[in-house]
PDB file of C-alpha atoms in Angstrom:
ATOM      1  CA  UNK G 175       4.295  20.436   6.465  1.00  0.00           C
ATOM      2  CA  UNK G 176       4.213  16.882   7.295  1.00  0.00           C
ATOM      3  CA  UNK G 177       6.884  14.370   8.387  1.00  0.00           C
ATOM      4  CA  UNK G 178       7.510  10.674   7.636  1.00  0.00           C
ATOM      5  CA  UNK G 179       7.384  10.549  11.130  1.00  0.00           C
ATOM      6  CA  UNK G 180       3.760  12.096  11.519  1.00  0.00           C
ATOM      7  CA  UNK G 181       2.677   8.913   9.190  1.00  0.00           C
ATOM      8  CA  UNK G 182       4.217   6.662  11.400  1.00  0.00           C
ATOM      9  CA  UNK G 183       2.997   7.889  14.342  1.00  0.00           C
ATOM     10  CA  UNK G 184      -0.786   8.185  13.083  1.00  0.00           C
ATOM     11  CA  UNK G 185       0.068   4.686  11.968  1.00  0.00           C
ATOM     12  CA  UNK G 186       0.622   3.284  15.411  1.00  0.00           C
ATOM     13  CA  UNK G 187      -2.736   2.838  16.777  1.00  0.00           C
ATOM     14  CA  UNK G 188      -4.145   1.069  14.042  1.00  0.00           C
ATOM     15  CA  UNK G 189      -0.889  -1.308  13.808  1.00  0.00           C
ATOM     16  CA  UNK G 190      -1.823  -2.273  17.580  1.00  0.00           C
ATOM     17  CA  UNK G 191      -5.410  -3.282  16.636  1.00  0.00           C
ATOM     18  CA  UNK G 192      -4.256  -5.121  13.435  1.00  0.00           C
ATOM     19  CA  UNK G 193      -1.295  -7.180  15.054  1.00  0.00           C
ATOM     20  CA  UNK G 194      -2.961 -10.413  15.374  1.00  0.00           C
ATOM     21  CA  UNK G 195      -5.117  -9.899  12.307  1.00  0.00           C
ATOM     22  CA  UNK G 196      -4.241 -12.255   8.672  1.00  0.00           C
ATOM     23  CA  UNK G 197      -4.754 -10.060   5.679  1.00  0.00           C
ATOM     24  CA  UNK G 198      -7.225 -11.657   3.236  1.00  0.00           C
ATOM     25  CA  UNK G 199     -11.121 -11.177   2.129  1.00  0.00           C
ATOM     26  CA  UNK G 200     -12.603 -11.067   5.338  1.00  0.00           C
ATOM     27  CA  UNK G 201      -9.886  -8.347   6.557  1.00  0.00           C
ATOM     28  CA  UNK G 202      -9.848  -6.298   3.509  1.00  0.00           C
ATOM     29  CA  UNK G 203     -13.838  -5.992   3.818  1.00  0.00           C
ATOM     30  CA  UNK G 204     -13.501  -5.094   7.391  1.00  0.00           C
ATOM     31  CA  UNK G 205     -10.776  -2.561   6.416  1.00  0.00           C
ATOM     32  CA  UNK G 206     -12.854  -1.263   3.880  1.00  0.00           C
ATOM     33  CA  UNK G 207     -16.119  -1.039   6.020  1.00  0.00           C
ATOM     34  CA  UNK G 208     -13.964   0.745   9.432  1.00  0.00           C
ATOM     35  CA  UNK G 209     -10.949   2.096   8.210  1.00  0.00           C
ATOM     36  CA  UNK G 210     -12.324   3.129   4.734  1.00  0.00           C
ATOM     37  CA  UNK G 211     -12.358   6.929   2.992  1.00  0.00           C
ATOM     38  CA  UNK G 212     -14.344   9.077   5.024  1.00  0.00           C
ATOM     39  CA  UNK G 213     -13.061   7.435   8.040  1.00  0.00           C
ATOM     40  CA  UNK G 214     -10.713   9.408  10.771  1.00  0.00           C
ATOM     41  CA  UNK G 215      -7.720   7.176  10.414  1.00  0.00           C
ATOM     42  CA  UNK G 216      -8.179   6.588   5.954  1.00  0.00           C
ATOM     43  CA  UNK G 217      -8.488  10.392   5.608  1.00  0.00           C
ATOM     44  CA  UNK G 218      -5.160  11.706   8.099  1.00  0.00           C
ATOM     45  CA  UNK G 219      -3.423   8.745   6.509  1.00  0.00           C
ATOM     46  CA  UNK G 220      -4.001   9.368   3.258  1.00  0.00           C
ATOM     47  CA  UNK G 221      -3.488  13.292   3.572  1.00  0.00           C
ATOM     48  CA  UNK G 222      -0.269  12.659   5.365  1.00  0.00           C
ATOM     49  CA  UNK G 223       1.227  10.230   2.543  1.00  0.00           C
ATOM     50  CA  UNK G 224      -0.413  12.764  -0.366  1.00  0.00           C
ATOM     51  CA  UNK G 225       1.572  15.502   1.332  1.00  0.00           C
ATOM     52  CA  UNK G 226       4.679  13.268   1.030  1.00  0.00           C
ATOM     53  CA  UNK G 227       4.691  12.601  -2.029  1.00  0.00           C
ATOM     54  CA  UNK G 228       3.969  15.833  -3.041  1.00  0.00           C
ATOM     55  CA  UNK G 229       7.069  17.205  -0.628  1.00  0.00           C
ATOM     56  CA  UNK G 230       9.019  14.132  -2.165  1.00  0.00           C
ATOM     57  CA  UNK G 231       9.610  12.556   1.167  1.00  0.00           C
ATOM     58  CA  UNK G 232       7.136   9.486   0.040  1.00  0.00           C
ATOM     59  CA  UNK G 233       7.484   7.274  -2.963  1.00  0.00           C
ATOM     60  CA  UNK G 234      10.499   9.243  -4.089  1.00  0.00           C
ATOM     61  CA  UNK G 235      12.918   6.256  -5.522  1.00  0.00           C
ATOM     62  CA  UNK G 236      12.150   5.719  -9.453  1.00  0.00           C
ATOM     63  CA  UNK G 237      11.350   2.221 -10.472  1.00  0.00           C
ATOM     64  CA  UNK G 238      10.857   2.646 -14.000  1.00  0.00           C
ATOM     65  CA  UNK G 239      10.552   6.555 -14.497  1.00  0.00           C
ATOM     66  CA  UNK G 240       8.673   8.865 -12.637  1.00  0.00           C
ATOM     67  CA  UNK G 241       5.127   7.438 -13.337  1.00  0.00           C
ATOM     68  CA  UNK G 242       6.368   4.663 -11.083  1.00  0.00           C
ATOM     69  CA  UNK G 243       8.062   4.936  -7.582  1.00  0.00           C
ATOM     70  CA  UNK G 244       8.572   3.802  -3.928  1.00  0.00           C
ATOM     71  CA  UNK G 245       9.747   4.450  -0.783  1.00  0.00           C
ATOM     72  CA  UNK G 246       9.962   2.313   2.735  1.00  0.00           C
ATOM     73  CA  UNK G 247       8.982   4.926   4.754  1.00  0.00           C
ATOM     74  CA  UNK G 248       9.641   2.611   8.310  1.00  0.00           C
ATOM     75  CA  UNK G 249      11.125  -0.877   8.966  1.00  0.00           C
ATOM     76  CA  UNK G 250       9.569  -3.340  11.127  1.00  0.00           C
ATOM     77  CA  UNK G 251       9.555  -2.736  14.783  1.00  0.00           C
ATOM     78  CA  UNK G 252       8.412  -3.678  18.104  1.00  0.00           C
ATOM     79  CA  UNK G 253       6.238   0.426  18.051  1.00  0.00           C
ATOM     80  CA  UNK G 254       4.455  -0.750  14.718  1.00  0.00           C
ATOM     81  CA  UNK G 255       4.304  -4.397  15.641  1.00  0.00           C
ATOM     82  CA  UNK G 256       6.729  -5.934  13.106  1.00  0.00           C
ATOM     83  CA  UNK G 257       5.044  -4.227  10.084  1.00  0.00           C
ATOM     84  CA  UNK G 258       6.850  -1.893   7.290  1.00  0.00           C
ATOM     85  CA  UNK G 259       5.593   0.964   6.054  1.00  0.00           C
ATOM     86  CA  UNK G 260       6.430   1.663   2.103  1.00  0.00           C
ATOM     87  CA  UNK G 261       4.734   4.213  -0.429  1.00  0.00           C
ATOM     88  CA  UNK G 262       4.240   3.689  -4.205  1.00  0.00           C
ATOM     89  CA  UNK G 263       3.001   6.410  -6.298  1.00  0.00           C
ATOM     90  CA  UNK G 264       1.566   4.856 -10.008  1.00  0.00           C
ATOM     91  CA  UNK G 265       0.727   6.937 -12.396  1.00  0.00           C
ATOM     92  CA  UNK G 266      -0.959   5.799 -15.843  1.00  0.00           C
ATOM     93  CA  UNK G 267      -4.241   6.234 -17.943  1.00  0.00           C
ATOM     94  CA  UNK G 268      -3.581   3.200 -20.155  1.00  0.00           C
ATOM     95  CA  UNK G 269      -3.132   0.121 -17.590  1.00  0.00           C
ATOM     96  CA  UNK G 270       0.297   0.003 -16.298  1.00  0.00           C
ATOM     97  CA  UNK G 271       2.103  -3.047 -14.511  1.00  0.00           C
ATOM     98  CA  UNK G 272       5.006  -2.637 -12.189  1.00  0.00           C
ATOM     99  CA  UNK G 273       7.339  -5.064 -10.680  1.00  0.00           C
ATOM    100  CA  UNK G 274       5.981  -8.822  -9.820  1.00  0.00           C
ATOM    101  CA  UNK G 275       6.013  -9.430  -6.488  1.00  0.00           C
ATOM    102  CA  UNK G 276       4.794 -11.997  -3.572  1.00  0.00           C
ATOM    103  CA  UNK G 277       3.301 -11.301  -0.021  1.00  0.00           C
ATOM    104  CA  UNK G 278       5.051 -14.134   1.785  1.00  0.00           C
ATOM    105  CA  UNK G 279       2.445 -12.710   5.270  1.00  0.00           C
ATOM    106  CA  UNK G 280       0.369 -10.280   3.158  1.00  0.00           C
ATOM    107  CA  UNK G 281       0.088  -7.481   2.718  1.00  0.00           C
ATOM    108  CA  UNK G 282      -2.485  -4.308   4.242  1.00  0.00           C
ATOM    109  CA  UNK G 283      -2.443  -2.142   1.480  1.00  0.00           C
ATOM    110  CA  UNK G 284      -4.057   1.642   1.618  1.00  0.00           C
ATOM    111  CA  UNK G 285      -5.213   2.905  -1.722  1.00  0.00           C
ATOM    112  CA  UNK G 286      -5.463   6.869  -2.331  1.00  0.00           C
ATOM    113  CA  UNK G 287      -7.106   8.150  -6.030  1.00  0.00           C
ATOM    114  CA  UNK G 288      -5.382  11.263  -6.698  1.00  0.00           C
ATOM    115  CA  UNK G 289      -7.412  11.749 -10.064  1.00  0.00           C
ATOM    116  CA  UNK G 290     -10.827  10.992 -10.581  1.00  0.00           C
ATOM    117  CA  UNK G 291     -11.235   7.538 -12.473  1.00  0.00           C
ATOM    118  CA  UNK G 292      -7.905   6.486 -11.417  1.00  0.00           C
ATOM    119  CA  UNK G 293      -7.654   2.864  -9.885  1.00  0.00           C
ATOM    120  CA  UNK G 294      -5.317  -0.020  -8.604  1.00  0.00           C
ATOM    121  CA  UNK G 295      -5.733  -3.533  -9.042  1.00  0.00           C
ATOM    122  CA  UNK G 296      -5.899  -5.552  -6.255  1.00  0.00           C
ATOM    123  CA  UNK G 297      -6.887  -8.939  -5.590  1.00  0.00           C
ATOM    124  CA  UNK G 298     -10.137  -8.797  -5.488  1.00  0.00           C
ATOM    125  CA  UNK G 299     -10.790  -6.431  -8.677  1.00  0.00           C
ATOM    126  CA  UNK G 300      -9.922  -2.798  -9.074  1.00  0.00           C
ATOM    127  CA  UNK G 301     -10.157   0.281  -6.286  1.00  0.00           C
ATOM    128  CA  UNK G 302     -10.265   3.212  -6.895  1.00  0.00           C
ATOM    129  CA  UNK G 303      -9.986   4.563  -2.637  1.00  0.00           C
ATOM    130  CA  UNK G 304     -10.078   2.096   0.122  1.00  0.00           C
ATOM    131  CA  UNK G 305      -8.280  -0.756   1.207  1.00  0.00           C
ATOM    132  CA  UNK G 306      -7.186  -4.298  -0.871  1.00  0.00           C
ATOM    133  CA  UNK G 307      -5.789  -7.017   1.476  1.00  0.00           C
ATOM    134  CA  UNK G 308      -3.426  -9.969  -0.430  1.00  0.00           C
ATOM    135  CA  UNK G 309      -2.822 -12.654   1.322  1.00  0.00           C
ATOM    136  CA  UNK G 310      -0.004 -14.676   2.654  1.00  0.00           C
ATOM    137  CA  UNK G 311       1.497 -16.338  -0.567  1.00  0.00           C
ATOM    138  CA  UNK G 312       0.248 -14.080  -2.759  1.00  0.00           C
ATOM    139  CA  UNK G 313       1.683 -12.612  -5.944  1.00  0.00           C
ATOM    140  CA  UNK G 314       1.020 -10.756  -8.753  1.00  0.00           C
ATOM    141  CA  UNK G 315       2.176  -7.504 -10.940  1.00  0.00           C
ATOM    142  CA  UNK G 316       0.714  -4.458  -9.548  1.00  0.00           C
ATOM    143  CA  UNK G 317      -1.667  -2.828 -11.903  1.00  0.00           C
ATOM    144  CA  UNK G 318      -2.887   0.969 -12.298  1.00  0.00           C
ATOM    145  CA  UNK G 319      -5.418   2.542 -14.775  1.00  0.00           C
ATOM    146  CA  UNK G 320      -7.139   5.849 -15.271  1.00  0.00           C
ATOM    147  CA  UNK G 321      -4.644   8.024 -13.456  1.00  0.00           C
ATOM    148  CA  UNK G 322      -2.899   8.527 -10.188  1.00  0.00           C
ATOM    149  CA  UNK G 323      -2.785   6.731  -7.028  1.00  0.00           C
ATOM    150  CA  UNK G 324      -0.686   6.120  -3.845  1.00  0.00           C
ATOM    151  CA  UNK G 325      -0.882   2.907  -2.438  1.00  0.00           C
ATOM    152  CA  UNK G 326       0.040   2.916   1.255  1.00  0.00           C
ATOM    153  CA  UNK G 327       1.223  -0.635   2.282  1.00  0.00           C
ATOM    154  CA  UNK G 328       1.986  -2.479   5.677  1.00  0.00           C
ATOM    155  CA  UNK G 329       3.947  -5.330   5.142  1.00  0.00           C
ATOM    156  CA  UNK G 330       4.201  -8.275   8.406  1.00  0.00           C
ATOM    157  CA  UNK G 331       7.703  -8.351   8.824  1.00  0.00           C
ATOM    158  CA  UNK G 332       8.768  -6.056   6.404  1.00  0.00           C
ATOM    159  CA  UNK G 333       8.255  -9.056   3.842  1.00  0.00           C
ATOM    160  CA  UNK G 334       7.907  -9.017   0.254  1.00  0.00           C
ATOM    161  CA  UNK G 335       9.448 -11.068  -2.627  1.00  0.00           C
ATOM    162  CA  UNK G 336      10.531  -9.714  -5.846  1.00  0.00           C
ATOM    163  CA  UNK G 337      12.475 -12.496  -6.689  1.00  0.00           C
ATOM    164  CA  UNK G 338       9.530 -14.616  -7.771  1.00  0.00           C
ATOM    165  CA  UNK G 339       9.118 -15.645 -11.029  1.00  0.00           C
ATOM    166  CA  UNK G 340       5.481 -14.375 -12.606  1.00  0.00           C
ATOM    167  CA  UNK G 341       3.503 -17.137 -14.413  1.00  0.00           C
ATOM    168  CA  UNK G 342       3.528 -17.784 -18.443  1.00  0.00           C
ATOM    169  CA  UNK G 343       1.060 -16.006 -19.894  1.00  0.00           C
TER     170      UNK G 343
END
C-alpha cells in the first residue's frame, strides 16, 4: 500500500529540476513531451496518487459531494522547493465545473484518466492524460467531462486564489 509520503518522495527529483522553471505553453509541452504517460516519473506518480485516492488518503475532503474533492497532500518546503502538492479527484460525464480559482505563480498540474473518454480542461483545451501548465495570473473554473480523473497539482508557494471573482458570462 502506498503512502502520502511515497508521492512526495517520488516527487522530489522532479521538483529539483523544475525549481527555476515558469509554468506556461512552452513548459506544459515540455512536460508533456518528458514527463508525459508512459514516462518513469508520469506512470509511479500517477499510480501512487490512483492508489490514494482509492485508499482515501488523496483527494478525500468533499467540495461539493463526492464527484468532487481535494486534498493538500504537502505544504511548501525547502525538500520540494517551495511547491505544494494537492489532489483533486472530478468525476462527471456531463461537463462539470468546480470552484474558480487563480494561479497567482502557476500552476504544474498532472492529469490521470481513470475512465476511458474522461478529460480535464486546461488552458490550452481538454486532456485526457498528461500534463496542462496555467500560468502565473491565471484563472478559471476547473472543468471535467466524460468521466473520472485525478489531477495532480504543484503549486509555487503553495499559492492559489479562490477568492477571485470569475468573469460575467
Amino acid at each position: 500500500m502506498s503512502t502520502p509520503q511515497d508521492l512526495i518522495d517520488a516527487s522530489i527529483p522532479f521538483l529539483n529540476a523544475l525549481k527555476n522553471r515558469t509554468a506556461g505553453e512552452d513548459l506544459e509541452r515540455w512536460l508533456n513531451q518528458t514527463h508525459g504517460p508512459g514516462s518513469e516519473f508520469y506512470d509511479c506518480v500517477a499510480r501512487l496518487v490512483t492508489e490514494g485516492v482509492r485508499d482515501g488518503w488523496a483527494a478525500n475532503i468533499e467540495i461539493d459531494g463526492p464527484h468532487y474533492r481535494r486534498s493538500r497532500l504537502a505544504e511548501p518546503s525547502a525538500e520540494l522547493n517551495y511547491f505544494s502538492i494537492t489532489a483533486v479527484y472530478m468525476d462527471s460525464v456531463e461537463p462539470f465545473r468546480g470552484q474558480y480559482h487563480q494561479h497567482p505563480y502557476g500552476e504544474l498540474n498532472l492529469v490521470v484518466a481513470l475512465d476511458e473518454g474522461a478529460e480535464l480542461a486546461g488552458p490550452r483545451g481538454w486532456c485526457g492524460g498528461g500534463w496542462t501548465a496555467p500560468d502565473p495570473g491565471s484563472h478559471h473554473y476547473p472543468e471535467v467531462r466524460g468521466g473520472a480523473v485525478i489531477a495532480l497539482f504543484y503549486l509555487p508557494a503553495g499559492r492559489i486564489s479562490y477568492d477571485i471573482v470569475p468573469p460575467v458570462e
